[in-house]
Amino acid sequence: MTKKNATIYDVARVAGVSITTVSRVLNSPYQVKAHTRKKVLHAIEGLNFVPKAEAGDRARKRFGRIGVLTPSLTNPSFVERLRGITSRLYGSGYELIVYSVENVIQLQHYIDLLTAVKRLDGLIVMALPLPERDLTRLLAKHIELVCIEIGSPLCGTITTHNVSGGRLAAEHLLERGYRRCAFLGEVLASAQQPNSCAKRLQGFHEVFYELDLDLPKDYIRFCPLEMGDISRQMEELLNLSSAPEAIFCYSDLYALSVLKFARARQLRIPDDLAVIGFDNIPAADFVELTSVDQHLEESGRLAVETVLASIERHTQALRHIELQPRIEERIST
């Protein structure tokens, strides 16, 4: 006897809610309380429920949709990656769905939703560490996965060699005669996986160590990406008895803030202070900021190519690409 497909009424019964609530969870999830939403999604996953609108898509085995999970829609580095994603996806026949993730709760909701009701053929995860449990759940639903900036043996990855980027920054400054070089980075996360800031600092420090050059602890600074915090760190650096003559910033956004501080202090760039950033976002060109280019747009294009290859082959492509950064020299150094 053929097993009947679960209906929205079955989901409502198992979850102990109305069919209206089930519909809201599927279409407007943030109108539903988190506890109720979780019950409904658990019921959907347990019953393997497929909404009628998507049943035809499942029968055809494809949805024609690629999703992107991103922690920001305004940070220039993520905007550039999205630019690469959209340019490569154009003309492919796939629709792009972008999920903006502001916190862990929101991220978990999207994972629960995607694993309960598969709506995508592929998913690109940008700089959001996912537990192995969640990666496994997504892969079990045959959602082809690629992670950008986060390494994983379970799926395709597109990463930047951040240690090499830090080394390039140090070598560039030293070649130009700067010896008192500082580092300004984001507040280090407590994640299990080493973050990009730590790796960039590692590469920067390695060059000084190998050349037996001093990189004082006072020259290594961390703070949130807020103008007030950055200004305080810069004031402290410049008030040292032996102030730095150059600074390597974790990202271009930090470097742009340092340039703003320098203008307010009437410091001459690079005569009084040389500045180098990391990312090479478009704004870096406007202000003539030297930056380590990590090929942001290219990483987006490669992520799409990896996802599409997995979809065509009906198998998860374990393609691991590590992009090699390069220096884009401008007048700030």
Coordinates of N, CA and C in Angstrom, one line a residue, residues 203-311:
G203 N 50.7 35.9 9.8 CA 51.5 36.1 8.6 C 52.4 37.4 8.8
F204 N 51.8 38.5 9.3 CA 52.5 39.7 9.5 C 53.6 39.5 10.5
H205 N 53.3 38.9 11.6 CA 54.3 38.6 12.6 C 55.4 37.7 12.2
E206 N 55.1 36.7 11.4 CA 56.1 35.8 10.9 C 57.2 36.5 10.2
V207 N 56.9 37.4 9.3 CA 57.9 38.1 8.5 C 58.9 38.9 9.5
F208 N 58.4 39.6 10.5 CA 59.2 40.3 11.4 C 60.1 39.3 12.2
Y209 N 59.5 38.2 12.6 CA 60.3 37.2 13.4 C 61.4 36.6 12.5
E210 N 61.1 36.3 11.3 CA 62.1 35.6 10.4 C 63.3 36.6 10.1
L211 N 63.0 37.9 10.1 CA 64.0 38.9 9.8 C 64.7 39.4 11.1
D212 N 64.2 38.9 12.2 CA 64.8 39.3 13.5 C 64.5 40.8 13.8
L213 N 63.3 41.2 13.4 CA 62.9 42.6 13.6 C 61.9 42.7 14.7
D214 N 61.9 43.8 15.4 CA 61.0 43.9 16.6 C 59.6 44.3 16.1
L215 N 58.6 43.6 16.7 CA 57.2 44.0 16.6 C 56.6 44.0 18.0
P216 N 56.7 45.2 18.7 CA 56.3 45.3 20.1 C 54.9 45.0 20.3
K217 N 54.6 44.4 21.5 CA 53.2 44.1 21.8 C 52.3 45.3 21.9
D218 N 52.9 46.5 22.2 CA 52.1 47.7 22.2 C 51.7 48.1 20.8
Y219 N 52.3 47.5 19.8 CA 51.9 47.9 18.4 C 50.8 47.0 17.9
I220 N 50.4 46.0 18.7 CA 49.3 45.1 18.3 C 48.0 45.5 19.0
R221 N 47.1 46.0 18.2 CA 45.8 46.5 18.8 C 44.6 45.9 18.2
F222 N 43.6 45.7 19.1 CA 42.3 45.1 18.6 C 41.2 46.0 19.2
C223 N 40.1 46.2 18.4 CA 39.0 47.0 18.8 C 37.8 46.7 17.9
P224 N 36.6 47.1 18.3 CA 35.4 47.0 17.4 C 35.6 48.0 16.3
L225 N 34.8 47.7 15.2 CA 34.8 48.6 14.1 C 33.9 49.8 14.4
E226 N 34.4 50.6 15.3 CA 33.7 51.9 15.7 C 34.7 53.0 15.7
M227 N 34.3 54.2 15.1 CA 35.2 55.3 15.0 C 35.8 55.7 16.3
G228 N 35.0 55.7 17.3 CA 35.5 56.1 18.7 C 36.6 55.2 19.2
D229 N 36.3 53.9 19.0 CA 37.3 52.9 19.5 C 38.6 52.9 18.7
I230 N 38.5 53.1 17.4 CA 39.6 53.1 16.6 C 40.5 54.4 16.9
S231 N 39.8 55.5 17.1 CA 40.5 56.8 17.4 C 41.2 56.6 18.7
R232 N 40.6 56.0 19.7 CA 41.3 55.8 21.0 C 42.6 54.9 20.8
Q233 N 42.5 53.9 20.0 CA 43.6 53.0 19.8 C 44.7 53.8 19.1
M234 N 44.3 54.6 18.1 CA 45.3 55.4 17.3 C 46.0 56.4 18.2
E235 N 45.2 57.1 19.1 CA 45.8 58.1 20.0 C 46.9 57.4 20.9
E236 N 46.5 56.2 21.4 CA 47.5 55.5 22.3 C 48.7 55.1 21.5
L237 N 48.6 54.7 20.3 CA 49.7 54.3 19.5 C 50.6 55.5 19.2
L238 N 50.0 56.6 18.8 CA 50.8 57.8 18.5 C 51.4 58.5 19.7
N239 N 50.9 58.2 20.9 CA 51.5 58.8 22.1 C 52.6 57.9 22.7
L240 N 52.9 56.8 22.1 CA 54.0 55.9 22.6 C 55.3 56.7 22.4
S241 N 56.3 56.4 23.2 CA 57.6 57.1 23.1 C 58.2 56.9 21.7
S242 N 58.0 55.7 21.2 CA 58.5 55.4 19.8 C 57.2 55.0 19.0
A243 N 56.6 56.0 18.5 CA 55.3 55.8 17.8 C 55.5 55.1 16.4
P244 N 54.6 54.2 16.0 CA 54.7 53.5 14.7 C 54.7 54.5 13.6
E245 N 55.4 54.2 12.5 CA 55.4 55.0 11.3 C 54.5 54.4 10.2
A246 N 54.0 53.2 10.4 CA 53.1 52.5 9.5 C 52.2 51.6 10.2
I247 N 51.0 51.3 9.6 CA 50.0 50.5 10.3 C 49.3 49.6 9.2
F248 N 49.2 48.3 9.6 CA 48.5 47.3 8.8 C 47.2 47.1 9.4
C249 N 46.1 47.4 8.7 CA 44.8 47.2 9.2 C 44.1 45.9 8.7
Y250 N 43.4 45.3 9.6 CA 42.8 44.0 9.4 C 41.9 44.0 8.1
S251 N 41.2 45.1 7.9 CA 40.4 45.3 6.7 C 40.4 46.7 6.2
D252 N 39.9 46.9 5.0 CA 39.8 48.2 4.4 C 39.0 49.2 5.3
L253 N 37.9 48.6 5.9 CA 37.0 49.5 6.7 C 37.8 50.0 7.9
Y254 N 38.6 49.2 8.5 CA 39.5 49.7 9.6 C 40.5 50.8 9.0
A255 N 41.0 50.5 7.9 CA 42.0 51.4 7.3 C 41.4 52.7 6.9
L256 N 40.1 52.7 6.4 CA 39.4 53.9 6.1 C 39.2 54.8 7.3
S257 N 38.9 54.1 8.4 CA 38.7 54.8 9.7 C 40.0 55.4 10.2
V258 N 41.1 54.7 10.0 CA 42.4 55.3 10.3 C 42.7 56.5 9.5
L259 N 42.4 56.5 8.2 CA 42.6 57.6 7.3 C 41.8 58.8 7.8
K260 N 40.6 58.5 8.2 CA 39.7 59.6 8.7 C 40.3 60.2 10.0
F261 N 40.8 59.4 10.9 CA 41.5 59.9 12.1 C 42.7 60.7 11.7
A262 N 43.4 60.2 10.7 CA 44.7 61.0 10.3 C 44.3 62.4 9.8
R263 N 43.2 62.4 9.0 CA 42.8 63.7 8.5 C 42.5 64.7 9.6
A264 N 41.7 64.2 10.6 CA 41.3 65.0 11.7 C 42.6 65.5 12.5
R265 N 43.6 64.7 12.6 CA 44.8 65.0 13.3 C 45.8 65.8 12.4
Q266 N 45.4 66.0 11.1 CA 46.3 66.7 10.1 C 47.6 65.9 9.9
L267 N 47.5 64.6 10.0 CA 48.7 63.8 9.7 C 48.8 63.6 8.1
R268 N 50.0 63.7 7.6 CA 50.3 63.5 6.2 C 50.4 62.0 5.9
I269 N 49.7 61.5 4.9 CA 49.7 60.1 4.5 C 50.5 60.0 3.2
P270 N 51.6 59.3 3.1 CA 52.2 58.4 4.0 C 53.4 59.0 4.8
D271 N 53.6 60.3 4.7 CA 54.8 60.9 5.3 C 54.9 60.7 6.8
D272 N 53.7 61.0 7.5 CA 53.6 60.9 8.9 C 53.2 59.5 9.3
L273 N 52.4 58.9 8.5 CA 51.8 57.5 8.8 C 51.4 56.8 7.5
A274 N 52.0 55.7 7.3 CA 51.7 54.8 6.1 C 50.6 53.9 6.6
V275 N 49.6 53.7 5.7 CA 48.5 52.8 6.0 C 48.2 51.8 4.9
I276 N 48.0 50.5 5.3 CA 47.7 49.5 4.3 C 46.5 48.7 4.9
G277 N 45.5 48.4 4.0 CA 44.3 47.7 4.4 C 44.3 46.3 3.8
F278 N 43.2 45.6 3.9 CA 43.0 44.3 3.4 C 41.6 44.1 2.9
D279 N 41.4 43.7 1.7 CA 40.2 43.4 1.0 C 40.2 44.0 -0.4
N280 N 40.7 45.2 -0.6 CA 40.7 45.9 -1.8 C 39.3 46.2 -2.3
I281 N 38.5 46.7 -1.5 CA 37.1 47.1 -1.9 C 37.2 48.3 -2.8
P282 N 36.1 48.7 -3.5 CA 36.2 49.8 -4.4 C 36.5 51.1 -3.8
A283 N 36.1 51.3 -2.5 CA 36.4 52.6 -1.8 C 37.9 52.8 -1.6
A284 N 38.7 51.7 -1.6 CA 40.1 51.8 -1.4 C 40.8 52.5 -2.6
D285 N 40.2 52.3 -3.8 CA 40.7 53.0 -4.9 C 40.4 54.5 -4.9
F286 N 39.2 54.8 -4.4 CA 38.8 56.2 -4.3 C 39.7 57.0 -3.4
V287 N 40.2 56.4 -2.3 CA 41.0 57.2 -1.4 C 42.5 56.9 -1.5
E288 N 42.9 56.1 -2.6 CA 44.3 55.8 -2.9 C 44.9 55.0 -1.7
L289 N 44.1 54.0 -1.2 CA 44.6 53.2 -0.1 C 45.3 51.9 -0.6
T290 N 46.5 51.7 -0.2 CA 47.2 50.4 -0.6 C 46.4 49.3 0.2
S291 N 46.2 48.2 -0.5 CA 45.4 47.2 0.1 C 45.8 45.8 -0.4
V292 N 45.6 44.8 0.5 CA 45.8 43.4 0.1 C 44.5 42.9 -0.6
D293 N 44.6 42.6 -1.9 CA 43.5 42.2 -2.7 C 43.2 40.7 -2.4
Q294 N 42.0 40.3 -1.9 CA 41.7 38.9 -1.7 C 40.7 38.4 -2.7
H295 N 40.5 39.1 -3.8 CA 39.7 38.6 -4.9 C 38.3 38.3 -4.5
L296 N 37.6 39.3 -3.9 CA 36.3 39.1 -3.3 C 35.3 38.7 -4.4
E297 N 35.2 39.4 -5.5 CA 34.3 39.1 -6.6 C 34.5 37.7 -7.2
E298 N 35.8 37.4 -7.4 CA 36.2 36.1 -7.9 C 35.7 35.0 -7.0
S299 N 35.8 35.2 -5.7 CA 35.4 34.1 -4.8 C 33.9 33.8 -4.9
G300 N 33.1 34.9 -5.2 CA 31.7 34.7 -5.4 C 31.4 33.9 -6.7
R301 N 32.1 34.2 -7.8 CA 32.0 33.5 -9.0 C 32.3 32.0 -8.9
L302 N 33.5 31.8 -8.2 CA 33.9 30.4 -8.0 C 32.9 29.6 -7.2
A303 N 32.3 30.2 -6.2 CA 31.3 29.5 -5.4 C 30.1 29.1 -6.2
V304 N 29.7 30.0 -7.1 CA 28.5 29.6 -8.0 C 29.0 28.5 -8.9
E305 N 30.1 28.5 -9.5 CA 30.6 27.5 -10.4 C 30.7 26.1 -9.7
T306 N 31.1 26.2 -8.4 CA 31.2 24.9 -7.7 C 29.8 24.3 -7.4
V307 N 28.9 25.2 -7.0 CA 27.5 24.8 -6.7 C 26.9 24.2 -8.0
L308 N 27.0 24.9 -9.1 CA 26.4 24.5 -10.3 C 27.0 23.1 -10.8
A309 N 28.3 22.9 -10.6 CA 28.9 21.7 -11.0 C 28.3 20.5 -10.1
S310 N 28.1 20.8 -8.8 CA 27.5 19.8 -8.0 C 26.1 19.4 -8.4
I311 N 25.3 20.4 -8.8 CA 24.0 20.2 -9.2 C 23.9 19.3 -10.4

